[in-house]
Coordinates of C-alpha atoms in Angstrom, one line a residue:
M588 CA 6.7 -20.9 1.2
I589 CA 3.4 -21.8 -0.8
E590 CA 1.0 -21.2 1.7
K591 CA 2.7 -18.0 2.5
L592 CA 2.4 -16.8 -0.8
Q593 CA -1.5 -17.6 -0.4
K594 CA -2.0 -15.7 2.7
T595 CA -0.6 -12.6 0.8
Y596 CA -3.0 -13.4 -2.1
G597 CA -6.0 -14.2 0.4
I598 CA -5.3 -10.6 2.6
L599 CA -5.4 -8.7 -0.6
N600 CA -8.7 -10.4 -1.5
S601 CA -9.8 -8.7 1.8
F602 CA -9.1 -5.3 -0.1
V603 CA -10.8 -6.2 -3.0
E604 CA -13.8 -7.4 -1.1
L605 CA -13.5 -3.7 0.8
N606 CA -13.4 -2.0 -2.5
S607 CA -16.4 -3.1 -3.2
K608 CA -18.0 -2.3 0.1
K609 CA -18.6 1.8 0.8
F610 CA -15.4 3.3 1.7
N611 CA -14.1 3.1 5.2
F612 CA -10.7 3.9 6.2
N613 CA -10.4 2.3 9.3
N614 CA -11.2 -0.7 7.8
I615 CA -8.8 0.1 5.1
K616 CA -6.1 0.7 8.0
D617 CA -7.0 -2.6 9.5
V618 CA -6.2 -4.8 6.5
N619 CA -3.1 -2.8 5.8
E620 CA -1.0 -3.4 8.7
L621 CA -2.1 -7.2 8.3
L622 CA -0.6 -6.2 5.0
D623 CA 2.0 -5.0 6.6
L624 CA 3.2 -8.0 9.4
D625 CA 2.4 -10.6 6.8
L626 CA 4.9 -8.7 4.4
N627 CA 7.5 -8.2 6.9
Q628 CA 7.8 -12.3 7.4
Y629 CA 9.3 -12.2 4.1
A630 CA 12.0 -9.9 4.6
N631 CA 14.3 -12.9 6.7
I632 CA 14.2 -15.3 3.6
D633 CA 17.1 -15.7 1.4
K634 CA 16.3 -14.3 -2.1
E635 CA 18.9 -16.6 -3.6
T636 CA 17.6 -19.9 -2.3
I637 CA 13.8 -18.8 -3.0
K638 CA 14.8 -17.7 -6.4
S639 CA 16.7 -21.4 -7.2
N640 CA 13.7 -23.5 -5.9
L641 CA 10.7 -21.6 -7.3
S642 CA 8.1 -23.6 -9.0
N643 CA 5.8 -21.9 -12.0
E644 CA 3.1 -22.3 -9.2
H645 CA 5.2 -20.2 -6.9
K646 CA 6.0 -17.8 -9.7
D647 CA 1.8 -17.4 -11.0
L648 CA 1.2 -16.6 -7.4
I649 CA 3.6 -14.1 -7.0
L650 CA 2.9 -12.8 -10.8
N651 CA -0.5 -12.8 -9.4
I652 CA 0.4 -10.9 -6.1
I653 CA 1.6 -8.3 -8.2
S654 CA -1.1 -8.1 -10.5
K655 CA -3.5 -7.7 -7.7
I656 CA -1.5 -5.1 -6.1
D657 CA -1.0 -2.6 -9.2
T658 CA -5.1 -3.3 -9.7
L659 CA -5.6 -2.2 -6.0
E660 CA -3.8 0.2 -6.4
S661 CA -5.5 2.3 -9.0
K662 CA -9.2 1.6 -7.5
I663 CA -8.1 2.5 -3.9
L664 CA -5.2 4.9 -3.6
P665 CA -7.3 7.5 -5.3
K666 CA -10.4 6.7 -2.9
A667 CA -7.8 7.5 0.0
N668 CA -6.1 10.7 -1.5
L669 CA -10.1 12.2 -1.8
V670 CA -10.9 11.3 2.1
N671 CA -7.0 12.9 3.0
S672 CA -7.8 15.7 0.5
F673 CA -11.5 16.4 3.1
S674 CA -9.7 15.8 6.4
E675 CA -7.2 18.1 5.7
N676 CA -9.6 21.0 4.0
I677 CA -11.7 20.3 7.3
K678 CA -8.3 21.0 9.9

């Protein structure tokens, strides 16, 4: 389980790297698709079993993932909205 969480965290770090570069919607889209596939793996996990077996390391990593998502959302979402508004004006 820790490996899955670390993989998810790594994908989120890809967003951080992209955010520091010139905004490219296609790159964001590609990493977002990768993240969607990654997050779907958690859908089949028995949540009650996981809750009872989480170590402190797991809990810390989950909190880091949530924090990173919040941070990325505040940084990338405004850029994505701006791109969308430009594309709507072009139509």
